[in-house]
Amino acid sequence: MPDWSTLIRDVPDFPRPGIVFKDITPVLADADAFAGAIADLAAPWRASPPDAVAGIESRGFILGAALAHALGCGFVPVRKPGKLPARTLAQDYALEYGHDRLEVHADALPPGARVLVIDDVLATGGTLRAATALLRRQGAQVCGADVLVELAALDGRSRWDDPAPLRAVRVL
Ligand SMILES: O=P(O)(O)OC[C@H]1O[C@H](OP(=O)(O)OP(=O)(O)O)[C@H](O)[C@@H]1O
Ligand SMILES: Nc1ncnc2[nH]cnc12
């Protein structure tokens, strides 16, 4: 099977002029590529799976839910504002093209639960750092922060000051 990451495509000027957007939808649309990407995300966690995978809206939902299923653990959605129905905790953050806020249910996980945070892309790192901080405030123990793709040019790794280990399956 060809490397799934060759299917990631560049979309210039999205969502703003000057941004080259890394689009993973062709990976998701190809059964073998999608399975390969999930297998690569799952491999280091098979021996000692987390209690839950937390996926960041929106592409982190797709990868995170598939990963949770592969690892036999639960899934927790980390959502954009105003989407979760019960009581939430919130964390503001900056990203490559603006500002946003993430929310999680206050009772999403029991205290000390081991949670693995998942997203598709690490760019500046603001989104992933906000998610790990939020889950820690919620009471979980963040055992890792994994992404499918790290955009080296945006240098999110050099700003990674979170105690959780950061892992990227591919660096582009
Ligand atoms: O490392 P950062 O600079 O924080 O950027 C990475 C984030 O940006 C993208 O999401 P986006 O905010 O575009 O939201 P979406 O998934 O809802 O489209 C991507 O899916 C990551 O979540
Ligand atoms: N260039 C990019 N491509 C995909 N997702 C992103 N999130 C932030 N910057 C991004």
Coordinates of C-alpha atoms and ligand atoms in Angstrom, one line a residue:
M1 CA 0.0 0.0 0.0
P2 CA 1.4 3.5 -0.9
D3 CA 2.1 5.8 2.1
W4 CA -1.2 7.3 3.1
S5 CA 0.4 10.7 3.7
T6 CA 1.0 11.2 0.0
L7 CA -2.8 11.7 -0.3
I8 CA -2.6 14.9 1.9
R9 CA -3.1 17.8 -0.4
D10 CA -2.2 21.5 -0.2
V11 CA -5.1 24.0 -0.7
P12 CA -3.7 27.5 -1.2
D13 CA -5.5 30.5 0.3
F14 CA -7.8 28.6 2.7
P15 CA -9.3 29.7 5.0
R16 CA -7.6 33.1 4.4
P17 CA -5.3 34.5 1.6
G18 CA -1.7 33.4 2.2
I19 CA -2.5 30.2 4.2
V20 CA -1.6 26.9 2.6
F21 CA -4.1 24.5 4.1
K22 CA -3.2 20.8 4.5
D23 CA -6.3 18.9 3.6
I24 CA -6.6 15.3 4.9
T25 CA -10.0 14.5 3.4
P26 CA -8.4 12.4 0.5
V27 CA -6.8 10.2 3.2
L28 CA -10.2 9.7 4.9
A29 CA -11.9 8.9 1.6
D30 CA -9.5 6.1 0.8
A31 CA -10.2 2.9 2.8
D32 CA -6.6 1.7 2.9
A33 CA -5.1 5.1 3.6
F34 CA -7.6 5.8 6.4
A35 CA -6.9 2.4 7.9
G36 CA -3.1 2.9 7.6
A37 CA -3.3 6.3 9.2
I38 CA -5.3 4.9 12.2
A39 CA -2.9 2.0 12.5
D40 CA 0.0 4.3 12.7
L41 CA -1.7 6.5 15.3
A42 CA -2.6 3.4 17.4
A43 CA 0.7 1.5 17.2
P44 CA 2.5 3.0 20.2
W45 CA -0.6 2.7 22.4
R46 CA -1.6 -0.9 21.8
A47 CA 0.5 -2.2 24.7
S48 CA -1.0 0.2 27.2
P49 CA -4.1 1.9 25.9
P50 CA -5.4 5.1 27.5
D51 CA -8.8 5.1 29.3
A52 CA -10.1 7.5 26.6
V53 CA -9.1 9.4 23.5
A54 CA -10.1 13.1 23.3
G55 CA -10.6 14.4 19.8
I56 CA -10.5 18.1 18.9
E57 CA -13.3 19.4 16.7
S58 CA -13.6 18.8 13.9
R59 CA -11.0 16.6 12.2
G60 CA -9.8 15.3 15.5
F61 CA -13.3 13.8 16.0
I62 CA -12.9 11.7 12.9
L63 CA -9.4 10.4 13.7
G64 CA -10.0 10.3 17.5
A65 CA -13.2 8.2 17.2
A66 CA -11.6 5.7 14.9
L67 CA -8.6 5.5 17.1
A68 CA -10.6 5.0 20.2
H69 CA -12.5 2.2 18.5
A70 CA -9.2 0.6 17.4
L71 CA -7.8 0.8 20.9
G72 CA -11.0 -0.3 22.6
C73 CA -11.3 2.8 24.7
G74 CA -13.8 5.6 25.1
F75 CA -14.0 8.9 23.2
V76 CA -14.4 12.4 24.6
P77 CA -15.3 15.4 22.2
V78 CA -13.4 18.6 22.8
R79 CA -15.7 21.1 21.0
K80 CA -15.9 24.6 19.7
P81 CA -18.0 27.0 21.9
G82 CA -21.7 26.4 22.6
K83 CA -22.0 22.9 21.2
L84 CA -21.9 20.7 24.3
P85 CA -25.2 20.4 26.2
A86 CA -24.2 19.9 29.8
R87 CA -21.9 22.0 32.1
T88 CA -18.6 22.8 30.4
L89 CA -15.1 24.1 31.1
A90 CA -13.6 26.5 28.5
Q91 CA -10.1 27.5 27.3
D92 CA -9.3 30.3 24.8
Y93 CA -6.4 30.0 22.3
A94 CA -4.8 31.5 19.2
L95 CA -4.2 29.7 16.0
E96 CA -2.5 30.3 12.6
Y97 CA -5.5 32.2 11.3
G98 CA -7.3 33.7 14.3
H99 CA -8.6 33.0 17.8
D100 CA -11.0 30.4 19.1
R101 CA -12.2 28.6 22.3
L102 CA -12.5 24.9 23.2
E103 CA -14.9 23.4 25.6
V104 CA -15.2 20.0 27.3
H105 CA -17.9 18.6 29.6
A106 CA -17.0 19.2 33.2
D107 CA -17.8 15.5 34.0
A108 CA -16.3 14.1 30.8
L109 CA -13.8 11.8 32.6
P110 CA -13.4 10.5 36.1
P111 CA -10.5 12.2 38.1
G112 CA -7.1 10.8 37.1
A113 CA -8.4 9.0 33.9
R114 CA -5.6 8.6 31.3
V115 CA -6.5 10.5 28.2
L116 CA -4.8 10.7 24.9
V117 CA -5.5 14.0 23.0
I118 CA -5.8 13.7 19.2
D119 CA -5.9 16.2 16.3
D120 CA -5.2 16.1 12.6
V121 CA -2.6 18.9 12.3
L122 CA -0.1 20.6 14.6
A123 CA 0.5 24.1 13.2
T124 CA 1.3 26.8 15.8
G125 CA 0.3 24.3 18.5
G126 CA -2.2 26.6 20.1
T127 CA -5.2 24.3 19.6
L128 CA -3.4 21.2 21.0
R129 CA -2.0 23.1 24.0
A130 CA -5.5 24.5 24.8
A131 CA -7.0 21.0 24.7
T132 CA -4.4 19.4 27.0
A133 CA -4.7 22.3 29.5
L134 CA -8.5 22.0 29.4
L135 CA -8.5 18.3 30.0
R136 CA -6.0 18.6 32.9
R137 CA -8.3 21.3 34.5
Q138 CA -11.1 18.8 34.0
G139 CA -9.2 16.4 36.2
A140 CA -7.8 13.9 33.6
Q141 CA -4.2 12.8 33.4
V142 CA -3.0 13.6 29.8
C143 CA -0.8 10.7 28.8
G144 CA 0.0 12.1 25.3
A145 CA -0.9 14.6 22.6
D146 CA -0.7 13.0 19.1
V147 CA -1.3 14.4 15.7
L148 CA -1.3 12.9 12.2
V149 CA 0.7 15.7 10.7
E150 CA 3.1 18.3 12.1
L151 CA 3.7 21.4 9.9
A152 CA 7.4 22.0 10.6
A153 CA 7.4 25.5 9.2
L154 CA 4.9 26.7 11.8
D155 CA 7.2 25.6 14.6
G156 CA 4.5 24.4 17.0
R157 CA 7.0 21.9 18.5
S158 CA 9.4 24.6 19.7
R159 CA 6.5 26.2 21.6
W160 CA 5.4 22.9 23.2
D161 CA 5.7 23.6 26.9
D162 CA 3.1 21.0 28.0
P163 CA 4.3 18.1 30.2
A164 CA 2.5 15.6 28.0
P165 CA 4.7 14.0 25.3
L166 CA 3.9 15.4 21.8
R167 CA 4.0 12.9 18.9
A168 CA 3.5 13.5 15.2
V169 CA 3.0 10.5 12.9
R170 CA 4.3 12.5 9.9
V171 CA 6.3 15.8 9.8
L172 CA 5.7 17.8 6.6
Ligands
LIG1 O1 -1.7 24.2 15.8 P1 -2.7 25.3 15.5 O2 -2.2 26.5 14.9 O3 -3.6 25.6 16.7 O4 -3.7 24.7 14.4 C1 -4.2 23.4 14.3 C2 -5.7 23.4 14.3 O5 -6.2 24.1 13.1 C3 -7.1 23.2 12.4 O6 -8.4 23.3 13.0 P2 -9.3 24.6 12.7 O7 -9.2 25.5 13.9 O8 -9.1 25.1 11.4 O9 -10.8 24.0 12.9 P3 -11.7 22.9 12.2 O10 -11.0 21.5 12.5 O11 -13.0 23.0 12.9 O12 -11.7 23.2 10.7 C4 -6.6 21.8 12.7 O13 -7.6 20.8 12.5 C5 -6.1 21.9 14.1 O14 -7.2 21.7 15.1
LIG2 N1 -2.0 25.2 7.3 C1 -2.9 24.4 8.0 N2 -3.5 23.3 7.4 C2 -4.4 22.6 8.1 N3 -4.8 22.9 9.3 C3 -4.2 24.0 9.9 N4 -4.4 24.5 11.1 C4 -3.7 25.6 11.2 N5 -3.0 25.8 10.1 C5 -3.3 24.8 9.3

